[in-house]
Amino acid sequence: IPSGTKARLLGVKAKINQQDLEIHGNESTVLEINAEKQVEPVIIRMLSSVKNENGQRMILGVNKESQLFNIVDTSESTKSFVLDDILECMPSKMYGNNITIDAESFVRKIDADDLPSLVDLRTKIVNIKPDNNNYCVEAIILKAPERRNVQTKAGETITLSEMFVEDDTAQIWIKGWRNQARLLDECSIGEIISVSGVVAKPGLEGRTELFLTPYSGIKKKN
């Protein structure tokens, strides 16, 4: 069901979950679709590719409209592809910009020259806003990554790694929680890095900070 499709649900129940309204259906629910167009394949350029702790490949991709997509490959369908490859796929699941590829999905490499590259998506640090949007930046490391354990309000102890970087416009902290902390382990002071798929959020003392996500990638510049 593509985004923007008009639909009618018959035989559902409404529930409140964490102050949000949810609609729940069951085997007797009827879903009527009024789609204006057929579902089309998703075409994206691979910006980053990492494996999570479960062995699933987490891919950050971009389409020709410069929209970023978070892709989970549960079947190794993309293992032969490398960064900057253009993929055409019919995913098994798609919700907003979140895509799931499994054994039932269709994926192939194609030739295309109208998709933006990582360079086209870079934002100067001075222009980053704490809006929870995804950003791609290139910067030099001023302070090497440091790891420490942080205790949450729930009593859980989690790992936080953080480093301080700058470009020719401003400086900013880049942080990684839990499994994302390991992405910073190979970074050193003085290196120029390209970081893709980081989220900008309000940090300490009102300053904006960047946080790694499961789809983030870090590439060192030669």
PDB file of C-alpha atoms in Angstrom, residues 2 33 62 70 76 94 98 108 137 151 156 179 193 213:
ATOM      1  CA  PRO A   2       1.812   3.174  -1.120  1.00  0.00           C
ATOM      2  CA  ILE A  33      -8.057   0.312  -0.785  1.00  0.00           C
ATOM      3  CA  VAL A  62      18.599   8.054  -0.848  1.00  0.00           C
ATOM      4  CA  ASN A  70      16.260   3.220   6.456  1.00  0.00           C
ATOM      5  CA  GLU A  76      21.437 -11.030   2.807  1.00  0.00           C
ATOM      6  CA  MET A  94       7.439  -0.279   3.682  1.00  0.00           C
ATOM      7  CA  ASN A  98      11.444   2.425   6.709  1.00  0.00           C
ATOM      8  CA  ARG A 108      18.730  -5.814  -8.351  1.00  0.00           C
ATOM      9  CA  VAL A 137      28.307  15.874   7.511  1.00  0.00           C
ATOM     10  CA  GLN A 151      22.910   4.905  34.187  1.00  0.00           C
ATOM     11  CA  GLU A 156      19.973   0.393  33.287  1.00  0.00           C
ATOM     12  CA  ASN A 179      25.786  -0.626  19.776  1.00  0.00           C
ATOM     13  CA  ILE A 193      35.454  11.762   8.398  1.00  0.00           C
ATOM     14  CA  THR A 213      21.481   5.610  14.512  1.00  0.00           C
TER      15      THR A 213
END
